């Protein structure tokens, strides 16, 4: 059988024992429609290893109380564990200080925090904000809301046919009115890895701060916010083997301190009277109300888990999967890969002649193969390629070459139904 | 769950490949555009009412096979019917799609019964009913509608499916 042959050809990343890793993920043992689950929707949300599940259970079983409040034992433990998770995230993205790491509910919340905290204070009428064609709706809509409120303008960096940003055009968009750049690190719809370090350096030379949406980058590669020199970096926990409802905004301390709070409430204040409220210091200024404590601690456990495997080993393995899947898919007649950037993460968007992505999704599901179909919350990308939707297989470090084979076999059987 | 491959049967695949009444109408008395914002599918339905009778009807748009075949078969089913008969069929089709129609009782579903299996695929129900939903909007002089429209009587139904 081809499949067995492919399993033997697994040496994508020596040192990554995929079968042992898979044993950590109980959900990967599921059967869907009588077939082993082939989970290829990791760009939407990744699965959780037993280590993180256990950590959540341990927290709820023995450590839970509200943080930063009472003097009793549990409150002290939960506060310490929550702040310990913050330090784990700080080290994971190589932030200089732990107070530069703010817990949010996710990437969307993090971007909205910057829009309200920075944008509404420092961006005014006639100012310009640079975005790119490939942005996720969560990195478009908040800036449109700001532009509408302030009378600012959105400028958009185009992409070429391969799905790469046209950097010459990016540089030409800058003028004296440019006040902010917000760009994704890795495209969820195309897989493109953008040259954000270079883009940040260019913006900084003109005094313009940059937010990087790292939702699709952090789970798949080593990210060093100090090396990138980004001003803000946003990502989500649930794409990183962590729980939903938790995410991170990294921001340079000097900027965070100048920003206004996003949400008002408990924890984000030092003192409150009806005449005057004094805000707390960062990061607490941006963490109003009781945070998702368990989710934050779970995310801490998730980055421990990923660090133990090694982000470089993860990136190597995923590149092996991408290269193999790209080669195999390219051989299927009638299939077109959308997003062929030279520098790509393990995201494979594609169309099949004569078959709508939703029909592909339904029929692949019958084979146990989970892919995303639709516009991927990136409608401007779909408009750029004049497509209503694509199918997308997105890989994680726990995926195997045999699973790529299952995807390819599934696509061939879809074509057979529609032939 | 029923094997969805059963849904992708010859009739549906045939209407997907060769949709009937596909295109625009030069002199439509009623038309509407329907959108499914969850997937980006859209469909335009145009018809001409002669008195109470649907004299001609056409549709066009970009959508999946389920949606396109449903639209194609819908135009065939309602052509020559009165507005009231069409509304009855819209109602029955929606009920069938959400598993609420007693197929052994009285109904006018006819060949549309090939879509009965959609009730087992809740995530695809909206694909099947979008054309019907759009026809309902056209007949009631609503120019644009969506499977998420607040006033959509089918919206709640879908959510419960």
Coordinates of C-alpha atoms in Angstrom, one line a residue:
Chain A
X1 CA 0.0 0.0 0.0
X2 CA 1.2 3.5 -0.8
X3 CA 0.3 4.6 2.7
X4 CA 2.6 2.2 4.4
X5 CA 5.4 3.2 2.0
X6 CA 4.8 6.9 2.9
X7 CA 4.9 6.2 6.6
X8 CA 8.3 4.6 6.2
X9 CA 9.4 7.8 4.4
X10 CA 8.7 9.8 7.5
X11 CA 12.2 11.3 8.1
X12 CA 11.0 14.9 7.6
X13 CA 12.6 15.9 10.9
X14 CA 14.9 13.6 12.7
X15 CA 14.3 13.8 16.4
X16 CA 10.6 14.4 16.1
X17 CA 8.9 11.2 17.2
X18 CA 5.4 11.9 15.7
X19 CA 3.9 8.7 16.9
X20 CA 4.9 9.5 20.5
X21 CA 3.7 13.0 20.2
X22 CA 0.3 11.8 18.8
X23 CA -0.1 9.6 21.8
X24 CA -0.3 12.9 23.9
X25 CA -3.4 14.0 22.0
X26 CA -6.5 12.0 23.1
X27 CA -8.7 13.6 20.4
X28 CA -6.5 12.3 17.6
X29 CA -7.7 8.8 18.6
X30 CA -11.2 9.7 17.5
X31 CA -13.0 8.0 14.7
X32 CA -15.2 10.2 12.5
X33 CA -17.7 8.5 10.3
X34 CA -16.0 5.2 11.1
X35 CA -12.6 6.5 9.8
X36 CA -9.6 7.7 11.9
X37 CA -9.8 11.4 12.3
X38 CA -7.4 13.3 10.0
X39 CA -7.3 16.7 11.6
X40 CA -6.1 19.3 9.1
X41 CA -7.8 22.4 10.4
X42 CA -5.0 23.5 12.7
X43 CA -5.0 27.1 11.4
X44 CA -8.5 27.4 12.8
X45 CA -7.7 25.8 16.1
X46 CA -5.2 23.2 17.2
X47 CA -5.8 20.3 19.5
X48 CA -4.7 20.0 23.2
X49 CA -2.3 17.5 24.6
X50 CA -3.0 15.6 27.8
X51 CA -0.4 17.6 29.6
X52 CA -2.4 20.8 29.1
X53 CA -5.7 19.1 29.9
X54 CA -4.1 17.7 33.1
X55 CA -2.8 21.2 34.0
X56 CA -6.3 22.6 33.7
X57 CA -7.7 19.8 35.8
X58 CA -5.0 20.3 38.5
X59 CA -5.7 24.0 38.6
X60 CA -9.5 23.6 39.0
X61 CA -9.0 20.7 41.4
X62 CA -6.5 22.2 43.8
X63 CA -5.5 25.8 43.0
X64 CA -8.5 27.9 42.0
X65 CA -9.4 31.2 43.5
X66 CA -9.6 34.7 42.2
X67 CA -6.3 36.4 41.7
X68 CA -4.8 39.7 43.1
X69 CA -7.5 39.9 45.8
X70 CA -7.6 37.9 48.9
X71 CA -4.9 37.0 51.4
X72 CA -6.0 33.4 51.7
X73 CA -3.8 30.5 50.5
X74 CA -5.7 29.6 47.3
X75 CA -5.7 33.2 46.1
X76 CA -2.0 33.4 46.6
X77 CA -1.4 30.2 44.7
X78 CA -3.6 31.1 41.8
X79 CA -2.0 34.6 41.6
X80 CA 1.4 33.0 41.5
X81 CA 0.5 30.5 38.9
X82 CA -1.1 33.1 36.7
X83 CA 2.0 35.3 36.9
X84 CA 4.2 32.3 36.3
X85 CA 2.2 31.6 33.1
X86 CA 2.9 35.2 32.1
X87 CA 6.6 34.6 32.5
X88 CA 6.4 31.4 30.5
X89 CA 4.8 33.4 27.6
X90 CA 7.4 36.1 28.0
X91 CA 10.2 33.6 27.5
X92 CA 8.4 31.8 24.8
X93 CA 8.3 35.0 22.6
X94 CA 11.6 36.4 24.0
X95 CA 10.0 39.6 25.4
X96 CA 12.4 41.8 27.5
X97 CA 10.1 42.2 30.5
X98 CA 7.1 40.2 31.8
X99 CA 5.0 43.4 32.1
X100 CA 5.1 43.6 28.3
X101 CA 3.0 40.5 28.1
X102 CA -0.8 41.2 28.5
X103 CA -3.3 38.5 28.7
X104 CA -6.2 39.1 26.3
X105 CA -9.1 36.8 25.2
X106 CA -7.3 36.2 21.9
X107 CA -5.7 37.8 18.8
X108 CA -8.9 39.8 18.0
X109 CA -9.1 41.2 21.5
X110 CA -5.4 42.0 21.4
X111 CA -5.7 44.0 18.1
X112 CA -8.8 45.8 19.5
X113 CA -6.9 46.7 22.6
X114 CA -4.2 48.4 20.5
X115 CA -6.8 50.1 18.3
X116 CA -8.6 51.5 21.4
X117 CA -5.5 52.1 23.6
X118 CA -3.1 53.4 21.0
X119 CA -5.2 54.2 17.9
X120 CA -7.9 56.3 19.5
X121 CA -5.3 58.3 21.4
X122 CA -2.6 58.8 18.7
X123 CA -4.4 58.6 15.3
X124 CA -6.4 61.5 14.1
X125 CA -8.1 63.1 11.0
X126 CA -6.2 62.6 7.8
X127 CA -3.8 60.1 9.3
X128 CA -3.0 56.9 7.4
X129 CA -2.9 53.3 8.6
X130 CA -1.2 50.7 6.4
X131 CA -2.7 47.2 6.2
X132 CA -2.2 44.4 3.6
X133 CA -4.6 42.6 1.2
X134 CA -4.0 39.3 3.0
X135 CA -5.1 40.4 6.5
X136 CA -7.6 38.4 8.5
X137 CA -10.9 40.4 9.1
X138 CA -9.7 40.8 12.7
X139 CA -6.9 43.0 11.5
X140 CA -9.1 45.0 9.1
X141 CA -12.3 45.7 10.8
X142 CA -11.0 47.3 14.0
X143 CA -8.9 49.7 11.9
X144 CA -11.8 50.5 9.7
X145 CA -13.8 51.4 12.8
X146 CA -11.0 53.7 14.0
X147 CA -10.7 55.3 10.5
X148 CA -14.4 56.0 10.5
X149 CA -14.4 57.5 14.0
X150 CA -11.3 59.6 13.4
X151 CA -11.5 60.4 9.7
X152 CA -8.3 58.5 9.1
X153 CA -7.5 56.5 5.9
X154 CA -6.6 52.8 5.4
X155 CA -3.9 52.1 2.8
X156 CA -3.5 48.6 1.6
X157 CA -0.3 46.7 0.5
X158 CA -1.1 44.6 -2.6
X159 CA -0.1 41.0 -3.1
X160 CA 1.3 39.3 -6.2
X161 CA -0.1 36.1 -7.8
X162 CA 2.0 33.9 -5.6
X163 CA 0.4 35.6 -2.5
X164 CA 3.5 37.6 -1.5
X165 CA 3.3 41.2 -0.4
X166 CA 4.7 43.6 -2.9
X167 CA 7.3 45.2 -0.7
X168 CA 8.1 48.1 -3.2
X169 CA 4.4 49.1 -3.0
X170 CA 4.5 48.8 0.8
X171 CA 7.4 51.3 0.9
X172 CA 5.7 53.6 -1.5
X173 CA 2.6 53.9 0.7
X174 CA 4.6 55.7 3.4
X175 CA 4.2 59.5 3.7
X176 CA 4.2 62.1 6.5
X177 CA 0.6 61.1 7.3
X178 CA 1.4 57.4 7.9
X179 CA 0.8 56.8 11.6
X180 CA 0.6 53.0 12.0
X181 CA 1.2 49.7 10.3
X182 CA -0.6 46.5 11.1
X183 CA 0.4 43.3 9.3
X184 CA 0.1 39.6 9.7
X185 CA 3.2 37.5 10.2
X186 CA 1.8 34.4 8.5
X187 CA -1.3 34.3 6.3
X188 CA -4.0 32.0 7.4
X189 CA -5.5 31.8 3.9
X190 CA -2.3 31.5 1.9
X191 CA 0.4 30.4 4.2
X192 CA 2.7 33.2 3.2
X193 CA 5.4 34.1 5.7
X194 CA 5.8 37.9 5.4
X195 CA 9.2 39.7 5.8
X196 CA 7.9 41.5 8.9
X197 CA 11.4 42.2 10.3
X198 CA 12.3 44.1 7.1
X199 CA 8.9 45.9 7.1
X200 CA 9.3 46.9 10.7
X201 CA 12.7 48.4 10.1
X202 CA 11.4 50.4 7.2
X203 CA 8.5 51.7 9.2
X204 CA 10.7 52.5 12.2
X205 CA 13.0 54.5 10.0
X206 CA 10.0 56.8 9.5
X207 CA 8.9 56.8 13.1
X208 CA 5.9 54.5 12.5
X209 CA 5.0 51.8 15.0
X210 CA 4.0 48.3 13.8
X211 CA 1.6 45.7 15.1
X212 CA 2.3 42.1 14.0
X213 CA -0.7 39.7 14.0
X214 CA 1.2 36.5 14.9
X215 CA -1.8 34.2 15.3
X216 CA -0.5 31.8 12.5
X217 CA 3.2 32.3 13.2
X218 CA 3.6 31.5 16.9
X219 CA 2.4 27.9 16.7
X220 CA 4.8 27.1 13.9
X221 CA 8.1 28.8 14.3
X222 CA 10.4 30.4 16.8
X223 CA 9.3 34.0 17.4
X224 CA 11.5 36.6 19.0
X225 CA 9.8 39.9 19.5
X226 CA 13.0 41.7 20.4
X227 CA 14.7 40.5 17.2
X228 CA 11.7 41.5 15.1
X229 CA 11.7 44.8 17.0
X230 CA 7.9 44.9 16.6
X231 CA 6.0 47.4 18.7
X232 CA 3.0 45.0 19.3
X233 CA 2.6 41.3 18.7
X234 CA -0.7 39.5 19.0
X235 CA -1.6 35.8 19.1
X236 CA -4.1 33.3 20.4
X237 CA -3.8 30.4 22.8
X238 CA -6.1 28.0 21.1
X239 CA -4.0 27.8 18.0
X240 CA -1.1 27.0 20.2
X241 CA -2.4 23.8 21.8
X242 CA -3.9 25.9 24.6
X243 CA -7.4 26.7 25.6
X244 CA -9.8 29.1 23.9
X245 CA -10.6 32.4 25.4
X246 CA -6.9 33.3 26.1
X247 CA -4.4 35.2 24.0
X248 CA -1.5 37.5 24.3
X249 CA -0.7 41.1 23.4
X250 CA 3.0 41.8 23.6
X251 CA 3.7 45.5 23.6
X252 CA 6.9 47.6 24.2
X253 CA 6.6 48.9 27.7
X254 CA 7.2 52.5 26.7
X255 CA 4.3 52.4 24.3
X256 CA 2.0 50.4 26.7
X257 CA 2.6 53.1 29.3
X258 CA 1.5 55.9 27.0
X259 CA -1.7 54.2 26.0
X260 CA -5.1 54.6 27.4
X261 CA -6.8 51.6 29.0
X262 CA -9.2 49.6 26.7
X263 CA -11.6 48.3 29.3
X264 CA -12.4 49.8 32.7
X265 CA -13.1 47.8 35.8
X266 CA -11.5 46.0 38.7
X267 CA -7.8 45.1 38.7
X268 CA -6.9 47.8 36.2
X269 CA -6.9 50.6 38.9
X270 CA -4.8 51.8 41.7
X271 CA -7.4 53.9 43.4
X272 CA -11.0 54.9 42.6
X273 CA -13.1 57.9 43.8
X274 CA -16.0 59.4 42.0
X275 CA -13.7 62.4 41.3
X276 CA -10.7 60.6 40.0
X277 CA -9.4 57.1 39.2
X278 CA -5.7 56.3 39.0
X279 CA -4.9 53.4 36.6
X280 CA -2.8 50.5 37.6
X281 CA 0.7 49.9 36.1
X282 CA 1.2 47.7 33.0
X283 CA 0.3 44.9 32.4
X284 CA -2.6 45.2 34.9
X285 CA -3.9 48.5 33.3
X286 CA -5.0 46.3 30.4
X287 CA -6.5 43.4 32.4
X288 CA -9.7 44.7 33.8
X289 CA -11.9 42.3 35.6
X290 CA -11.3 38.6 36.5
X291 CA -9.2 37.1 33.7
X292 CA -9.6 33.6 32.4
X293 CA -7.1 32.3 35.0
X294 CA -7.3 28.6 34.2
X295 CA -6.9 29.4 30.5
X296 CA -3.8 31.5 31.1
X297 CA -2.3 28.8 33.2
X298 CA -3.2 26.2 30.6
X299 CA -1.5 28.3 27.9
X300 CA 1.6 28.4 30.1
X301 CA 1.5 24.6 30.1
X302 CA 1.0 24.6 26.4
X303 CA 4.1 26.6 25.7
X304 CA 6.1 24.4 28.1
X305 CA 4.9 21.4 26.0
X306 CA 5.9 23.0 22.7
X307 CA 9.2 24.3 24.0
X308 CA 10.1 20.7 25.2
X309 CA 9.5 19.5 21.6
X310 CA 11.3 22.5 20.2
X311 CA 9.9 25.1 17.9
X312 CA 12.7 24.6 15.3
X313 CA 11.9 20.8 15.2
X314 CA 8.2 21.7 14.8
X315 CA 9.0 24.1 12.0
X316 CA 11.2 21.4 10.2
X317 CA 8.6 18.7 10.5
X318 CA 5.8 21.0 9.2
X319 CA 7.9 22.1 6.3
X320 CA 8.4 18.4 5.4
X321 CA 4.6 18.0 5.5
X322 CA 4.0 21.1 3.4
X323 CA 6.6 20.1 0.8
X324 CA 5.2 16.6 0.5
X325 CA 1.5 17.8 0.4
X326 CA 2.4 20.4 -2.2
X327 CA 4.1 17.9 -4.4
X328 CA 1.3 15.3 -4.0
X329 CA -1.5 17.8 -4.5
X330 CA 0.2 19.4 -7.6
X331 CA 0.0 16.0 -9.2
X332 CA -3.8 15.8 -9.0
X333 CA -5.3 17.1 -12.3
X334 CA -7.8 19.9 -11.8
X335 CA -6.4 21.1 -8.5
X336 CA -5.0 24.6 -8.2
X337 CA -3.0 25.6 -5.1
X338 CA -3.8 29.2 -4.0
X339 CA -0.7 30.7 -2.3
X340 CA 2.6 29.7 -3.7
X341 CA 4.9 32.0 -1.9
X342 CA 8.6 31.0 -1.7
X343 CA 8.5 31.4 2.1
X344 CA 5.5 29.5 3.4
X345 CA 4.1 27.9 6.5
X346 CA 2.2 24.6 6.4
X347 CA -1.1 26.0 5.1
X348 CA -2.4 24.6 1.8
X349 CA -5.3 26.4 0.2
X350 CA -6.6 24.9 -3.0
X351 CA -9.5 24.7 -5.4
X352 CA -10.7 21.7 -7.4
X353 CA -12.1 22.4 -10.9
X354 CA -15.9 22.0 -11.0
X355 CA -16.3 21.3 -7.3
X356 CA -17.3 23.9 -4.8
X357 CA -15.2 23.9 -1.5
X358 CA -18.2 23.1 0.6
X359 CA -18.9 20.0 -1.3
X360 CA -15.3 19.1 -0.9
X361 CA -15.5 19.7 2.8
X362 CA -18.6 17.6 3.3
X363 CA -17.2 14.6 1.2
X364 CA -13.8 14.8 2.9
X365 CA -15.5 14.7 6.3
X366 CA -17.1 11.4 5.2
X367 CA -13.5 10.1 5.0
X368 CA -12.7 11.5 8.4
X369 CA -10.6 14.3 7.0
X370 CA -11.3 17.7 8.6
X371 CA -10.4 20.7 6.4
X372 CA -11.6 24.3 6.5
X373 CA -13.7 25.5 3.5
X374 CA -14.8 29.0 2.9
X375 CA -13.3 32.5 2.8
X376 CA -11.1 32.0 5.9
X377 CA -12.1 35.3 7.3
X378 CA -10.0 36.9 4.6
X379 CA -12.5 38.0 1.9
X380 CA -10.1 40.5 0.4
X381 CA -7.8 37.6 -0.4
X382 CA -10.7 35.7 -2.1
X383 CA -11.5 38.9 -4.1
X384 CA -7.9 39.2 -5.1
X385 CA -8.0 35.7 -6.6
X386 CA -11.6 36.1 -7.8
X387 CA -12.6 33.1 -5.9
X388 CA -15.7 32.7 -3.7
X389 CA -13.9 30.3 -1.4
X390 CA -11.1 27.7 -1.1
X391 CA -10.5 24.5 0.7
X392 CA -7.7 24.7 3.2
X393 CA -5.6 22.0 4.8
X394 CA -3.5 23.4 7.6
X395 CA -0.9 21.2 9.3
X396 CA 0.5 20.9 12.8
X397 CA 3.5 19.0 14.2
X398 CA 1.3 16.0 15.1
X399 CA 0.3 15.4 11.5
X400 CA 1.9 12.7 9.4
X401 CA 2.7 12.0 5.8
X402 CA 0.1 9.2 5.9
X403 CA -2.5 11.9 6.7
X404 CA -1.4 13.9 3.7
X405 CA -2.1 10.7 1.7
X406 CA -5.5 10.4 3.2
X407 CA -6.2 14.0 2.1
X408 CA -5.1 13.3 -1.4
X409 CA -7.1 10.1 -1.7
X410 CA -10.1 12.0 -0.3
X411 CA -9.7 14.7 -3.0
X412 CA -9.5 12.0 -5.7
X413 CA -12.7 10.4 -4.4
X414 CA -14.5 13.8 -4.4
X415 CA -13.4 14.2 -8.1
X416 CA -14.8 10.8 -8.8
X417 CA -18.3 11.8 -7.4
X418 CA -18.3 14.9 -9.5
X419 CA -16.9 13.3 -12.7
Chain B
X1 CA -25.4 10.2 10.3
X2 CA -26.5 9.2 6.8
X3 CA -23.7 8.9 4.3
X4 CA -23.6 12.3 2.6
X5 CA -22.6 10.6 -0.6
X6 CA -26.2 9.6 -0.8
X7 CA -27.1 13.2 -1.1
X8 CA -24.6 13.7 -4.0
X9 CA -26.8 11.5 -6.2
X10 CA -27.3 11.7 -9.9
X11 CA -30.2 14.2 -9.9
X12 CA -28.4 16.7 -7.8
X13 CA -25.1 16.3 -9.6
X14 CA -27.0 16.7 -12.9
X15 CA -28.7 19.9 -11.9
X16 CA -25.4 21.2 -10.6
X17 CA -23.7 20.5 -13.9
X18 CA -26.6 21.6 -16.1
X19 CA -28.6 24.0 -14.0
X20 CA -32.1 24.7 -15.5
X21 CA -33.3 28.3 -15.8
X22 CA -29.8 29.7 -15.2
X23 CA -29.3 33.3 -16.1
X24 CA -31.2 36.6 -15.9
X25 CA -34.6 37.8 -16.9
X26 CA -35.0 40.8 -19.1
X27 CA -38.3 42.0 -17.6
X28 CA -38.5 40.6 -14.1
X29 CA -41.3 41.9 -11.9
X30 CA -39.7 40.5 -8.8
X31 CA -36.1 39.8 -7.9
X32 CA -33.9 39.3 -4.9
X33 CA -30.3 38.6 -4.0
X34 CA -29.6 36.0 -1.3
X35 CA -26.3 35.7 0.6
X36 CA -24.9 33.1 3.0
X37 CA -22.4 35.2 4.9
X38 CA -20.9 32.1 6.5
X39 CA -19.6 30.8 3.3
X40 CA -19.8 33.7 0.9
X41 CA -22.2 32.0 -1.5
X42 CA -24.7 34.2 -3.2
X43 CA -27.6 33.7 -5.5
X44 CA -29.9 36.0 -7.5
X45 CA -33.5 35.0 -8.2
X46 CA -35.6 36.9 -10.7
X47 CA -39.1 36.1 -11.8
X48 CA -42.1 37.5 -13.7
X49 CA -45.5 37.3 -12.1
X50 CA -48.4 37.2 -14.6
X51 CA -51.3 37.9 -12.4
X52 CA -50.7 35.5 -9.5
X53 CA -48.8 33.0 -11.7
X54 CA -45.0 32.7 -11.9
X55 CA -44.7 32.9 -15.7
X56 CA -40.9 32.7 -15.8
X57 CA -38.1 32.4 -13.3
X58 CA -34.3 32.4 -13.5
X59 CA -31.4 32.3 -11.1
X60 CA -27.7 32.8 -11.2
X61 CA -24.8 33.0 -8.7
X62 CA -21.8 31.3 -7.2
X63 CA -22.5 28.5 -4.8
X64 CA -21.9 24.8 -4.0
X65 CA -23.5 21.9 -5.7
X66 CA -26.2 21.5 -3.1
X67 CA -27.3 25.2 -3.4
X68 CA -27.1 25.3 -7.2
X69 CA -29.1 22.0 -7.6
X70 CA -31.6 23.2 -5.1
X71 CA -32.0 26.5 -7.0
X72 CA -32.3 24.7 -10.4
X73 CA -34.9 22.2 -9.1
X74 CA -36.7 25.0 -7.4
X75 CA -37.1 27.0 -10.6
X76 CA -38.5 23.9 -12.3
X77 CA -40.9 23.2 -9.5
X78 CA -42.4 26.7 -9.1
X79 CA -42.6 27.7 -12.8
X80 CA -46.3 28.0 -13.7
X81 CA -47.3 27.8 -10.0
X82 CA -49.2 30.6 -8.2
X83 CA -47.5 32.8 -5.7
X84 CA -49.5 31.0 -2.9
X85 CA -48.5 27.5 -4.2
X86 CA -44.8 28.7 -4.3
X87 CA -45.0 29.9 -0.7
X88 CA -46.4 26.6 0.4
X89 CA -43.6 24.8 -1.4
X90 CA -41.0 27.1 0.2
X91 CA -42.5 26.2 3.6
X92 CA -42.5 22.5 2.9
X93 CA -39.0 22.5 1.5
X94 CA -37.7 24.3 4.6
X95 CA -39.5 21.9 6.9
X96 CA -38.1 19.0 5.0
X97 CA -34.6 20.4 5.1
X98 CA -34.8 20.7 8.9
X99 CA -36.4 17.3 9.4
X100 CA -39.8 18.7 10.3
X101 CA -41.9 17.6 7.3
X102 CA -43.7 14.3 7.6
X103 CA -42.9 12.9 4.2
X104 CA -45.5 10.2 4.6
X105 CA -48.2 12.9 4.9
X106 CA -49.7 15.4 2.5
X107 CA -47.2 17.6 0.7
X108 CA -46.1 18.9 -2.7
X109 CA -42.4 18.0 -2.5
X110 CA -42.4 15.6 -5.5
X111 CA -38.9 15.2 -7.0
X112 CA -37.4 17.6 -4.4
X113 CA -37.4 14.7 -2.1
X114 CA -33.8 14.1 -3.2
X115 CA -32.9 16.8 -0.7
X116 CA -34.5 15.1 2.3
X117 CA -31.0 13.8 3.4
X118 CA -29.9 17.4 4.0
X119 CA -31.7 17.2 7.4
X120 CA -28.9 14.9 8.5
X121 CA -26.2 17.5 7.6
X122 CA -27.1 20.5 9.7
X123 CA -24.0 22.4 8.5
X124 CA -25.3 22.2 4.9
X125 CA -29.0 23.0 5.5
X126 CA -28.4 26.7 4.7
X127 CA -26.9 25.7 1.3
X128 CA -30.1 23.9 0.3
X129 CA -32.5 26.5 1.5
X130 CA -30.7 29.7 0.4
X131 CA -32.5 29.7 -3.1
X132 CA -35.9 29.2 -1.4
X133 CA -35.2 31.8 1.0
X134 CA -34.3 34.2 -1.8
X135 CA -37.4 33.3 -3.8
X136 CA -39.5 34.1 -0.7
X137 CA -37.7 37.5 -0.5
X138 CA -38.4 38.2 -4.2
X139 CA -42.0 37.3 -3.9
X140 CA -42.3 39.6 -0.9
X141 CA -40.4 42.5 -2.6
X142 CA -37.4 42.2 -0.4
X143 CA -34.4 43.0 -2.6
X144 CA -31.6 41.5 -0.5
X145 CA -31.7 38.7 2.1
X146 CA -29.3 36.5 3.9
X147 CA -29.4 33.2 5.7
X148 CA -28.5 35.2 8.8
X149 CA -31.3 37.8 8.4
X150 CA -32.9 38.7 11.6
X151 CA -36.4 38.7 10.2
X152 CA -35.8 35.4 8.4
X153 CA -38.3 32.9 9.7
X154 CA -35.9 30.2 8.7
X155 CA -33.1 31.6 10.8
X156 CA -34.4 30.2 14.1
X157 CA -35.3 27.0 12.4
X158 CA -31.8 26.5 11.2
X159 CA -30.3 27.2 14.5
X160 CA -32.4 24.6 16.1
X161 CA -31.6 22.0 13.5

